[in-house]
């Protein structure tokens, strides 16, 4: 796809604004490839009307989500970013659990923002399952959101290839997964039931304030994320992106006090499926 320098700058700005994705000059070829792909599958004959559409399309439009899927990297696996998971297991979650217990409010809410195909929120569910001795007495909600609805479909199925379990201790595989005939692994139904998946564009103005009883994230501008531990991804929260500004707004000093914890995963992909 041929694109003028001015068109390129417009595309970079629009992709950053609408999706929170930064494509600096060193990665602009990736953006061009994704855009060309999206354009081929769209009703638009050329880039200019496509960019005009991108500027105005509503957040919920499936085509915007398809573009996001072509521009983002869904790299993930269970317990990726070992240091963050260790910190969660040793410090963050135990102190949240202790605080909630002391308050007599046995409730935990966690959010995996940019959850890709589900390995991250399911890892959180496994950690909580191990940490909460009196699990039946606790109300646990793990909200997992991503802009890529195809990834969310995979996540809901809860069936993974060996590659998703690289780095996962053997005892976790044995306790929480069932090996299927086709050599894939099905996550335990109980753990799957702890996670609610929903589409969400982190670069949009709304964000889930609470998890409603129907399991859908309710959009709100209010800072009502109290008592949730957040986990988010550096892909969506890179240094200067609108998504980061959104996250930063949410994690203002007051919000951090309220929500308890916020972690970011390691930047970028660490490998590719064979
Ligand atoms: C590299 S994956 C990380 C998955 C997981 N958080 C982890 O660390 O293992 C990044 C995910 O962020 C999602 N993402 C990127 N931009 C997004 C946006 N604006 N809103 C929501 N999700 C986004 C992508 O679709 C992708 O699934």
PDB file of C-alpha atoms and ligand atoms in Angstrom:
ATOM      1  CA  UNK A   1       0.000   0.000   0.000  1.00  0.00           C
ATOM      2  CA  UNK A   2       1.473   3.362  -1.017  1.00  0.00           C
ATOM      3  CA  UNK A   3       0.881   6.088   1.500  1.00  0.00           C
ATOM      4  CA  UNK A   4       2.034   9.716   1.486  1.00  0.00           C
ATOM      5  CA  UNK A   5       4.040  11.095   4.431  1.00  0.00           C
ATOM      6  CA  UNK A   6       1.017  13.216   5.382  1.00  0.00           C
ATOM      7  CA  UNK A   7      -1.301  10.171   5.188  1.00  0.00           C
ATOM      8  CA  UNK A   8       1.135   8.227   7.332  1.00  0.00           C
ATOM      9  CA  UNK A   9       1.167  10.899  10.030  1.00  0.00           C
ATOM     10  CA  UNK A  10      -2.621  11.050   9.956  1.00  0.00           C
ATOM     11  CA  UNK A  11      -2.843   7.258  10.263  1.00  0.00           C
ATOM     12  CA  UNK A  12      -0.353   7.201  13.167  1.00  0.00           C
ATOM     13  CA  UNK A  13      -2.324   9.889  14.997  1.00  0.00           C
ATOM     14  CA  UNK A  14      -5.685   8.211  14.387  1.00  0.00           C
ATOM     15  CA  UNK A  15      -4.489   4.772  15.448  1.00  0.00           C
ATOM     16  CA  UNK A  16      -3.034   6.306  18.628  1.00  0.00           C
ATOM     17  CA  UNK A  17      -6.194   8.268  19.316  1.00  0.00           C
ATOM     18  CA  UNK A  18      -8.771   5.557  18.590  1.00  0.00           C
ATOM     19  CA  UNK A  19      -6.892   2.494  19.797  1.00  0.00           C
ATOM     20  CA  UNK A  20      -4.182   3.814  22.112  1.00  0.00           C
ATOM     21  CA  UNK A  21      -1.553   2.140  19.939  1.00  0.00           C
ATOM     22  CA  UNK A  22       1.742   3.910  19.282  1.00  0.00           C
ATOM     23  CA  UNK A  23       3.635   3.180  16.085  1.00  0.00           C
ATOM     24  CA  UNK A  24       6.878   5.150  16.182  1.00  0.00           C
ATOM     25  CA  UNK A  25       8.859   5.469  12.966  1.00  0.00           C
ATOM     26  CA  UNK A  26      10.751   2.218  13.645  1.00  0.00           C
ATOM     27  CA  UNK A  27       7.492   0.248  13.669  1.00  0.00           C
ATOM     28  CA  UNK A  28       5.519   2.155  11.107  1.00  0.00           C
ATOM     29  CA  UNK A  29       5.866  -0.679   8.576  1.00  0.00           C
ATOM     30  CA  UNK A  30       3.894  -2.925  10.989  1.00  0.00           C
ATOM     31  CA  UNK A  31       1.135  -0.342  11.101  1.00  0.00           C
ATOM     32  CA  UNK A  32       1.066  -0.070   7.316  1.00  0.00           C
ATOM     33  CA  UNK A  33       0.796  -3.840   6.969  1.00  0.00           C
ATOM     34  CA  UNK A  34      -2.104  -3.987   9.452  1.00  0.00           C
ATOM     35  CA  UNK A  35      -3.895  -1.089   7.793  1.00  0.00           C
ATOM     36  CA  UNK A  36      -3.462  -2.600   4.329  1.00  0.00           C
ATOM     37  CA  UNK A  37      -4.881  -5.871   5.610  1.00  0.00           C
ATOM     38  CA  UNK A  38      -7.853  -4.156   7.216  1.00  0.00           C
ATOM     39  CA  UNK A  39      -8.465  -2.065   4.115  1.00  0.00           C
ATOM     40  CA  UNK A  40      -8.551  -5.169   1.883  1.00  0.00           C
ATOM     41  CA  UNK A  41     -11.262  -6.712   4.047  1.00  0.00           C
ATOM     42  CA  UNK A  42     -13.311  -3.511   4.220  1.00  0.00           C
ATOM     43  CA  UNK A  43     -15.810  -1.820   1.893  1.00  0.00           C
ATOM     44  CA  UNK A  44     -13.405   1.081   1.224  1.00  0.00           C
ATOM     45  CA  UNK A  45     -11.533   1.372  -2.043  1.00  0.00           C
ATOM     46  CA  UNK A  46      -8.668   3.508  -0.738  1.00  0.00           C
ATOM     47  CA  UNK A  47      -6.982   4.749   2.413  1.00  0.00           C
ATOM     48  CA  UNK A  48      -8.400   8.283   2.575  1.00  0.00           C
ATOM     49  CA  UNK A  49     -12.065   7.315   3.063  1.00  0.00           C
ATOM     50  CA  UNK A  50     -10.921   4.527   5.384  1.00  0.00           C
ATOM     51  CA  UNK A  51      -9.099   7.053   7.605  1.00  0.00           C
ATOM     52  CA  UNK A  52     -12.117   9.361   7.546  1.00  0.00           C
ATOM     53  CA  UNK A  53     -14.229   6.426   8.698  1.00  0.00           C
ATOM     54  CA  UNK A  54     -11.663   5.580  11.403  1.00  0.00           C
ATOM     55  CA  UNK A  55     -11.894   9.105  12.766  1.00  0.00           C
ATOM     56  CA  UNK A  56     -15.653   8.867  13.284  1.00  0.00           C
ATOM     57  CA  UNK A  57     -16.540   5.198  13.773  1.00  0.00           C
ATOM     58  CA  UNK A  58     -18.149   4.314  17.131  1.00  0.00           C
ATOM     59  CA  UNK A  59     -16.013   2.307  19.573  1.00  0.00           C
ATOM     60  CA  UNK A  60     -18.347  -0.667  19.438  1.00  0.00           C
ATOM     61  CA  UNK A  61     -18.089  -1.094  15.656  1.00  0.00           C
ATOM     62  CA  UNK A  62     -16.863  -4.639  14.891  1.00  0.00           C
ATOM     63  CA  UNK A  63     -14.721  -3.305  12.053  1.00  0.00           C
ATOM     64  CA  UNK A  64     -12.759  -1.101  14.487  1.00  0.00           C
ATOM     65  CA  UNK A  65     -12.146  -4.182  16.609  1.00  0.00           C
ATOM     66  CA  UNK A  66     -11.003  -6.103  13.534  1.00  0.00           C
ATOM     67  CA  UNK A  67      -8.512  -3.344  12.775  1.00  0.00           C
ATOM     68  CA  UNK A  68      -7.272  -3.522  16.376  1.00  0.00           C
ATOM     69  CA  UNK A  69      -6.776  -7.269  16.014  1.00  0.00           C
ATOM     70  CA  UNK A  70      -4.562  -6.650  12.970  1.00  0.00           C
ATOM     71  CA  UNK A  71      -2.485  -4.014  14.720  1.00  0.00           C
ATOM     72  CA  UNK A  72      -1.943  -5.636  18.108  1.00  0.00           C
ATOM     73  CA  UNK A  73       0.189  -8.512  19.270  1.00  0.00           C
ATOM     74  CA  UNK A  74      -1.665 -11.101  21.324  1.00  0.00           C
ATOM     75  CA  UNK A  75       1.464 -12.587  22.811  1.00  0.00           C
ATOM     76  CA  UNK A  76       0.684 -14.192  26.152  1.00  0.00           C
ATOM     77  CA  UNK A  77       1.011 -17.381  28.143  1.00  0.00           C
ATOM     78  CA  UNK A  78       0.107 -18.609  31.588  1.00  0.00           C
ATOM     79  CA  UNK A  79       2.115 -16.826  34.304  1.00  0.00           C
ATOM     80  CA  UNK A  80       3.936 -14.697  31.733  1.00  0.00           C
ATOM     81  CA  UNK A  81       5.949 -12.024  33.502  1.00  0.00           C
ATOM     82  CA  UNK A  82       6.971 -14.246  36.404  1.00  0.00           C
ATOM     83  CA  UNK A  83       8.183 -11.335  38.548  1.00  0.00           C
ATOM     84  CA  UNK A  84       4.762  -9.651  38.470  1.00  0.00           C
ATOM     85  CA  UNK A  85       2.981 -12.882  39.312  1.00  0.00           C
ATOM     86  CA  UNK A  86       5.413 -13.577  42.128  1.00  0.00           C
ATOM     87  CA  UNK A  87       4.795 -10.098  43.548  1.00  0.00           C
ATOM     88  CA  UNK A  88       1.056 -10.662  43.264  1.00  0.00           C
ATOM     89  CA  UNK A  89       1.266 -14.020  44.967  1.00  0.00           C
ATOM     90  CA  UNK A  90       3.657 -13.018  47.732  1.00  0.00           C
ATOM     91  CA  UNK A  91       2.639  -9.461  48.516  1.00  0.00           C
ATOM     92  CA  UNK A  92      -0.257  -7.883  46.661  1.00  0.00           C
ATOM     93  CA  UNK A  93      -2.935 -10.547  46.900  1.00  0.00           C
ATOM     94  CA  UNK A  94      -2.116 -11.668  50.468  1.00  0.00           C
ATOM     95  CA  UNK A  95      -2.298  -8.078  51.707  1.00  0.00           C
ATOM     96  CA  UNK A  96      -5.591  -7.462  49.878  1.00  0.00           C
ATOM     97  CA  UNK A  97      -6.970 -10.684  51.295  1.00  0.00           C
ATOM     98  CA  UNK A  98      -5.831  -9.730  54.809  1.00  0.00           C
ATOM     99  CA  UNK A  99      -7.331  -6.235  54.474  1.00  0.00           C
ATOM    100  CA  UNK A 100     -10.679  -7.541  53.221  1.00  0.00           C
ATOM    101  CA  UNK A 101     -10.741 -10.158  55.968  1.00  0.00           C
ATOM    102  CA  UNK A 102     -10.023  -7.545  58.631  1.00  0.00           C
ATOM    103  CA  UNK A 103     -12.873  -5.396  57.258  1.00  0.00           C
ATOM    104  CA  UNK A 104     -15.182  -8.388  57.286  1.00  0.00           C
ATOM    105  CA  UNK A 105     -15.766  -7.949  53.541  1.00  0.00           C
ATOM    106  CA  UNK A 106     -14.700 -11.203  51.887  1.00  0.00           C
ATOM    107  CA  UNK A 107     -14.818  -9.828  48.361  1.00  0.00           C
ATOM    108  CA  UNK A 108     -12.127  -9.400  45.718  1.00  0.00           C
ATOM    109  CA  UNK A 109     -12.354  -7.811  42.292  1.00  0.00           C
ATOM    110  CA  UNK A 110      -9.540  -8.037  39.793  1.00  0.00           C
ATOM    111  CA  UNK A 111      -9.245  -6.700  36.291  1.00  0.00           C
ATOM    112  CA  UNK A 112      -7.004  -7.972  33.529  1.00  0.00           C
ATOM    113  CA  UNK A 113      -7.013  -5.121  30.984  1.00  0.00           C
ATOM    114  CA  UNK A 114      -5.798  -6.371  27.606  1.00  0.00           C
ATOM    115  CA  UNK A 115      -6.273 -10.022  28.489  1.00  0.00           C
ATOM    116  CA  UNK A 116      -5.730 -11.416  24.951  1.00  0.00           C
ATOM    117  CA  UNK A 117      -6.709 -15.118  24.876  1.00  0.00           C
ATOM    118  CA  UNK A 118      -7.244 -15.411  28.625  1.00  0.00           C
ATOM    119  CA  UNK A 119      -4.023 -16.889  29.958  1.00  0.00           C
ATOM    120  CA  UNK A 120      -3.394 -13.902  32.238  1.00  0.00           C
ATOM    121  CA  UNK A 121      -6.791 -13.657  34.004  1.00  0.00           C
ATOM    122  CA  UNK A 122      -6.919 -17.441  34.329  1.00  0.00           C
ATOM    123  CA  UNK A 123      -3.460 -17.340  35.940  1.00  0.00           C
ATOM    124  CA  UNK A 124      -4.835 -14.821  38.432  1.00  0.00           C
ATOM    125  CA  UNK A 125      -7.768 -17.135  39.110  1.00  0.00           C
ATOM    126  CA  UNK A 126      -5.383 -20.026  39.755  1.00  0.00           C
ATOM    127  CA  UNK A 127      -3.330 -17.873  42.152  1.00  0.00           C
ATOM    128  CA  UNK A 128      -6.428 -16.861  44.062  1.00  0.00           C
ATOM    129  CA  UNK A 129      -7.666 -20.415  44.193  1.00  0.00           C
ATOM    130  CA  UNK A 130      -4.412 -21.363  45.891  1.00  0.00           C
ATOM    131  CA  UNK A 131      -4.296 -18.370  48.236  1.00  0.00           C
ATOM    132  CA  UNK A 132      -7.888 -18.381  49.488  1.00  0.00           C
ATOM    133  CA  UNK A 133      -8.090 -21.258  51.917  1.00  0.00           C
ATOM    134  CA  UNK A 134     -11.766 -20.607  52.663  1.00  0.00           C
ATOM    135  CA  UNK A 135     -12.565 -19.990  49.003  1.00  0.00           C
ATOM    136  CA  UNK A 136     -16.269 -20.811  49.350  1.00  0.00           C
ATOM    137  CA  UNK A 137     -16.711 -17.871  51.728  1.00  0.00           C
ATOM    138  CA  UNK A 138     -15.319 -15.352  49.260  1.00  0.00           C
ATOM    139  CA  UNK A 139     -16.943 -13.500  46.420  1.00  0.00           C
ATOM    140  CA  UNK A 140     -14.317 -13.283  43.683  1.00  0.00           C
ATOM    141  CA  UNK A 141     -14.811 -11.500  40.373  1.00  0.00           C
ATOM    142  CA  UNK A 142     -12.125 -11.341  37.752  1.00  0.00           C
ATOM    143  CA  UNK A 143     -13.012  -9.113  34.833  1.00  0.00           C
ATOM    144  CA  UNK A 144     -10.948  -9.683  31.700  1.00  0.00           C
ATOM    145  CA  UNK A 145     -11.257  -7.249  28.821  1.00  0.00           C
ATOM    146  CA  UNK A 146      -9.681  -6.830  25.419  1.00  0.00           C
ATOM    147  CA  UNK A 147     -10.412  -4.961  22.238  1.00  0.00           C
ATOM    148  CA  UNK A 148      -9.887  -8.120  20.191  1.00  0.00           C
ATOM    149  CA  UNK A 149     -13.165 -10.017  20.245  1.00  0.00           C
ATOM    150  CA  UNK A 150     -11.692 -13.022  18.406  1.00  0.00           C
ATOM    151  CA  UNK A 151      -9.161 -13.411  21.212  1.00  0.00           C
ATOM    152  CA  UNK A 152     -11.987 -13.214  23.743  1.00  0.00           C
ATOM    153  CA  UNK A 153     -13.783 -16.091  21.999  1.00  0.00           C
ATOM    154  CA  UNK A 154     -10.664 -18.234  22.357  1.00  0.00           C
ATOM    155  CA  UNK A 155     -10.404 -17.164  26.003  1.00  0.00           C
ATOM    156  CA  UNK A 156     -13.971 -18.207  26.771  1.00  0.00           C
ATOM    157  CA  UNK A 157     -13.315 -21.710  25.437  1.00  0.00           C
ATOM    158  CA  UNK A 158     -10.496 -22.230  27.935  1.00  0.00           C
ATOM    159  CA  UNK A 159      -8.666 -24.763  25.747  1.00  0.00           C
ATOM    160  CA  UNK A 160      -4.951 -24.246  25.207  1.00  0.00           C
ATOM    161  CA  UNK A 161      -2.015 -25.686  23.364  1.00  0.00           C
ATOM    162  CA  UNK A 162       1.165 -26.697  25.087  1.00  0.00           C
ATOM    163  CA  UNK A 163       2.701 -23.394  23.959  1.00  0.00           C
ATOM    164  CA  UNK A 164       0.387 -21.440  26.268  1.00  0.00           C
ATOM    165  CA  UNK A 165       1.663 -23.457  29.198  1.00  0.00           C
ATOM    166  CA  UNK A 166       5.368 -22.955  28.624  1.00  0.00           C
ATOM    167  CA  UNK A 167       6.905 -21.902  31.903  1.00  0.00           C
ATOM    168  CA  UNK A 168       3.933 -23.251  33.862  1.00  0.00           C
ATOM    169  CA  UNK A 169       5.015 -25.620  36.663  1.00  0.00           C
ATOM    170  CA  UNK A 170       4.012 -29.255  36.039  1.00  0.00           C
ATOM    171  CA  UNK A 171       1.921 -29.391  39.204  1.00  0.00           C
ATOM    172  CA  UNK A 172      -0.224 -26.504  37.950  1.00  0.00           C
ATOM    173  CA  UNK A 173      -0.874 -28.449  34.732  1.00  0.00           C
ATOM    174  CA  UNK A 174      -1.789 -31.517  36.703  1.00  0.00           C
ATOM    175  CA  UNK A 175      -4.039 -29.789  39.183  1.00  0.00           C
ATOM    176  CA  UNK A 176      -5.822 -27.327  36.928  1.00  0.00           C
ATOM    177  CA  UNK A 177      -5.861 -28.762  33.392  1.00  0.00           C
ATOM    178  CA  UNK A 178      -7.295 -31.825  31.712  1.00  0.00           C
ATOM    179  CA  UNK A 179      -5.337 -33.193  28.792  1.00  0.00           C
ATOM    180  CA  UNK A 180      -7.579 -33.836  25.789  1.00  0.00           C
ATOM    181  CA  UNK A 181      -7.222 -36.488  23.128  1.00  0.00           C
ATOM    182  CA  UNK A 182      -5.881 -33.948  20.632  1.00  0.00           C
ATOM    183  CA  UNK A 183      -3.089 -33.059  23.096  1.00  0.00           C
ATOM    184  CA  UNK A 184      -4.620 -29.693  23.969  1.00  0.00           C
ATOM    185  CA  UNK A 185      -5.347 -28.758  27.592  1.00  0.00           C
ATOM    186  CA  UNK A 186      -8.730 -27.799  28.971  1.00  0.00           C
ATOM    187  CA  UNK A 187      -8.735 -25.522  31.987  1.00  0.00           C
ATOM    188  CA  UNK A 188     -10.703 -26.690  34.984  1.00  0.00           C
ATOM    189  CA  UNK A 189     -14.336 -25.552  34.781  1.00  0.00           C
ATOM    190  CA  UNK A 190     -14.227 -24.076  38.295  1.00  0.00           C
ATOM    191  CA  UNK A 191     -11.339 -21.767  37.397  1.00  0.00           C
ATOM    192  CA  UNK A 192     -13.013 -20.804  34.113  1.00  0.00           C
ATOM    193  CA  UNK A 193     -16.101 -19.828  36.066  1.00  0.00           C
ATOM    194  CA  UNK A 194     -14.122 -17.249  38.064  1.00  0.00           C
ATOM    195  CA  UNK A 195     -13.415 -15.075  35.004  1.00  0.00           C
ATOM    196  CA  UNK A 196     -15.824 -12.854  33.059  1.00  0.00           C
ATOM    197  CA  UNK A 197     -14.709 -11.733  29.595  1.00  0.00           C
ATOM    198  CA  UNK A 198     -15.949  -8.599  27.875  1.00  0.00           C
ATOM    199  CA  UNK A 199     -14.844  -6.398  24.959  1.00  0.00           C
ATOM    200  CA  UNK A 200     -13.402  -3.037  25.914  1.00  0.00           C
ATOM    201  CA  UNK A 201     -11.272  -0.434  24.146  1.00  0.00           C
ATOM    202  CA  UNK A 202      -8.925   1.019  26.739  1.00  0.00           C
ATOM    203  CA  UNK A 203      -8.399   4.105  24.617  1.00  0.00           C
ATOM    204  CA  UNK A 204     -12.065   5.011  24.718  1.00  0.00           C
ATOM    205  CA  UNK A 205     -13.478   7.314  27.334  1.00  0.00           C
ATOM    206  CA  UNK A 206     -15.538   4.761  29.197  1.00  0.00           C
ATOM    207  CA  UNK A 207     -14.160   2.025  31.387  1.00  0.00           C
ATOM    208  CA  UNK A 208     -15.734  -0.598  33.561  1.00  0.00           C
ATOM    209  CA  UNK A 209     -16.446   0.799  36.965  1.00  0.00           C
ATOM    210  CA  UNK A 210     -17.959  -2.259  38.493  1.00  0.00           C
ATOM    211  CA  UNK A 211     -18.875  -5.687  37.350  1.00  0.00           C
ATOM    212  CA  UNK A 212     -22.609  -5.871  37.200  1.00  0.00           C
ATOM    213  CA  UNK A 213     -24.566  -8.912  38.268  1.00  0.00           C
ATOM    214  CA  UNK A 214     -25.063  -9.789  34.607  1.00  0.00           C
ATOM    215  CA  UNK A 215     -21.311 -10.025  34.280  1.00  0.00           C
ATOM    216  CA  UNK A 216     -21.028  -7.174  31.797  1.00  0.00           C
ATOM    217  CA  UNK A 217     -18.756  -4.253  32.489  1.00  0.00           C
ATOM    218  CA  UNK A 218     -20.755  -1.107  32.985  1.00  0.00           C
ATOM    219  CA  UNK A 219     -19.215   1.941  31.375  1.00  0.00           C
ATOM    220  CA  UNK A 220     -18.573   4.864  33.668  1.00  0.00           C
ATOM    221  CA  UNK A 221     -16.349   7.887  34.014  1.00  0.00           C
ATOM    222  CA  UNK A 222     -16.463   7.728  37.769  1.00  0.00           C
ATOM    223  CA  UNK A 223     -13.437   6.520  39.657  1.00  0.00           C
ATOM    224  CA  UNK A 224     -15.213   3.590  41.179  1.00  0.00           C
ATOM    225  CA  UNK A 225     -12.601   0.918  40.926  1.00  0.00           C
ATOM    226  CA  UNK A 226     -12.201   0.523  44.625  1.00  0.00           C
ATOM    227  CA  UNK A 227     -10.961  -2.728  45.979  1.00  0.00           C
ATOM    228  CA  UNK A 228      -9.893  -4.085  42.686  1.00  0.00           C
ATOM    229  CA  UNK A 229      -6.412  -5.197  41.837  1.00  0.00           C
ATOM    230  CA  UNK A 230      -5.573  -4.157  38.319  1.00  0.00           C
ATOM    231  CA  UNK A 231      -3.414  -5.863  35.854  1.00  0.00           C
ATOM    232  CA  UNK A 232      -2.799  -4.184  32.580  1.00  0.00           C
ATOM    233  CA  UNK A 233      -0.547  -4.487  29.629  1.00  0.00           C
ATOM    234  CA  UNK A 234       2.292  -2.296  28.500  1.00  0.00           C
ATOM    235  CA  UNK A 235       1.156  -2.713  24.895  1.00  0.00           C
ATOM    236  CA  UNK A 236      -1.887  -0.653  25.634  1.00  0.00           C
ATOM    237  CA  UNK A 237      -0.202   1.541  28.205  1.00  0.00           C
ATOM    238  CA  UNK A 238       3.026   2.516  26.521  1.00  0.00           C
ATOM    239  CA  UNK A 239       4.641   5.714  27.635  1.00  0.00           C
ATOM    240  CA  UNK A 240       2.656   8.413  25.868  1.00  0.00           C
ATOM    241  CA  UNK A 241      -0.412   6.656  24.533  1.00  0.00           C
ATOM    242  CA  UNK A 242      -3.948   7.870  25.193  1.00  0.00           C
ATOM    243  CA  UNK A 243      -4.515   4.528  26.889  1.00  0.00           C
ATOM    244  CA  UNK A 244      -1.756   5.339  29.339  1.00  0.00           C
ATOM    245  CA  UNK A 245      -3.296   8.700  29.992  1.00  0.00           C
ATOM    246  CA  UNK A 246      -6.586   6.898  30.599  1.00  0.00           C
ATOM    247  CA  UNK A 247      -4.849   4.435  32.911  1.00  0.00           C
ATOM    248  CA  UNK A 248      -2.962   7.244  34.590  1.00  0.00           C
ATOM    249  CA  UNK A 249      -6.167   9.119  35.191  1.00  0.00           C
ATOM    250  CA  UNK A 250      -7.601   6.024  36.753  1.00  0.00           C
ATOM    251  CA  UNK A 251      -4.556   5.384  38.811  1.00  0.00           C
ATOM    252  CA  UNK A 252      -4.346   8.848  40.252  1.00  0.00           C
ATOM    253  CA  UNK A 253      -3.135   8.919  43.840  1.00  0.00           C
ATOM    254  CA  UNK A 254      -6.689   8.651  45.108  1.00  0.00           C
ATOM    255  CA  UNK A 255      -7.561   5.714  42.871  1.00  0.00           C
ATOM    256  CA  UNK A 256      -4.446   3.798  43.833  1.00  0.00           C
ATOM    257  CA  UNK A 257      -5.357   4.183  47.476  1.00  0.00           C
ATOM    258  CA  UNK A 258      -8.814   2.909  46.662  1.00  0.00           C
ATOM    259  CA  UNK A 259      -8.061   0.076  44.319  1.00  0.00           C
ATOM    260  CA  UNK A 260      -5.162  -1.435  46.159  1.00  0.00           C
ATOM    261  CA  UNK A 261      -2.786  -2.448  43.408  1.00  0.00           C
ATOM    262  CA  UNK A 262      -1.871  -1.972  39.797  1.00  0.00           C
ATOM    263  CA  UNK A 263       0.716  -3.910  37.861  1.00  0.00           C
ATOM    264  CA  UNK A 264       1.966  -3.704  34.305  1.00  0.00           C
ATOM    265  CA  UNK A 265       3.225  -6.634  32.349  1.00  0.00           C
ATOM    266  CA  UNK A 266       6.609  -6.821  30.664  1.00  0.00           C
ATOM    267  CA  UNK A 267       6.819  -4.920  27.403  1.00  0.00           C
ATOM    268  CA  UNK A 268       6.409  -6.627  24.079  1.00  0.00           C
ATOM    269  CA  UNK A 269       6.369 -10.212  22.875  1.00  0.00           C
ATOM    270  CA  UNK A 270       8.687 -12.769  24.380  1.00  0.00           C
ATOM    271  CA  UNK A 271       8.298 -15.415  21.735  1.00  0.00           C
ATOM    272  CA  UNK A 272       6.132 -16.811  18.994  1.00  0.00           C
ATOM    273  CA  UNK A 273       4.223 -20.061  18.756  1.00  0.00           C
ATOM    274  CA  UNK A 274       6.140 -22.713  16.838  1.00  0.00           C
TER     275      UNK A 274
HETATM  276  C1  LIG B   1       0.747  -8.568  24.288  1.00  0.00           C
HETATM  277  S1  LIG B   1      -0.956  -8.927  24.696  1.00  0.00           S
HETATM  278  C2  LIG B   1      -0.762  -9.093  26.449  1.00  0.00           C
HETATM  279  C3  LIG B   1      -1.695 -10.108  27.067  1.00  0.00           C
HETATM  280  C4  LIG B   1      -1.586 -10.216  28.582  1.00  0.00           C
HETATM  281  N1  LIG B   1      -1.929  -8.959  29.237  1.00  0.00           N
HETATM  282  C5  LIG B   1      -0.201 -10.648  29.025  1.00  0.00           C
HETATM  283  O1  LIG B   1       0.579  -9.785  29.495  1.00  0.00           O
HETATM  284  O2  LIG B   1       0.117 -11.827  28.918  1.00  0.00           O
HETATM  285  C6  LIG B   1      -1.680  -7.292  24.526  1.00  0.00           C
HETATM  286  C7  LIG B   1      -3.200  -7.292  24.420  1.00  0.00           C
HETATM  287  O3  LIG B   1      -3.649  -5.951  24.556  1.00  0.00           O
HETATM  288  C8  LIG B   1      -4.763  -5.782  23.710  1.00  0.00           C
HETATM  289  N2  LIG B   1      -4.965  -4.371  23.389  1.00  0.00           N
HETATM  290  C9  LIG B   1      -4.157  -3.575  22.646  1.00  0.00           C
HETATM  291  N3  LIG B   1      -4.694  -2.347  22.541  1.00  0.00           N
HETATM  292  C10 LIG B   1      -5.864  -2.363  23.223  1.00  0.00           C
HETATM  293  C11 LIG B   1      -6.865  -1.397  23.494  1.00  0.00           C
HETATM  294  N4  LIG B   1      -6.801  -0.164  23.008  1.00  0.00           N
HETATM  295  N5  LIG B   1      -7.914  -1.764  24.263  1.00  0.00           N
HETATM  296  C12 LIG B   1      -8.002  -3.012  24.756  1.00  0.00           C
HETATM  297  N6  LIG B   1      -7.104  -3.972  24.530  1.00  0.00           N
HETATM  298  C13 LIG B   1      -6.038  -3.654  23.780  1.00  0.00           C
HETATM  299  C14 LIG B   1      -4.415  -6.603  22.476  1.00  0.00           C
HETATM  300  O4  LIG B   1      -5.580  -6.939  21.732  1.00  0.00           O
HETATM  301  C15 LIG B   1      -3.702  -7.813  23.086  1.00  0.00           C
HETATM  302  O5  LIG B   1      -4.595  -8.866  23.277  1.00  0.00           O
END
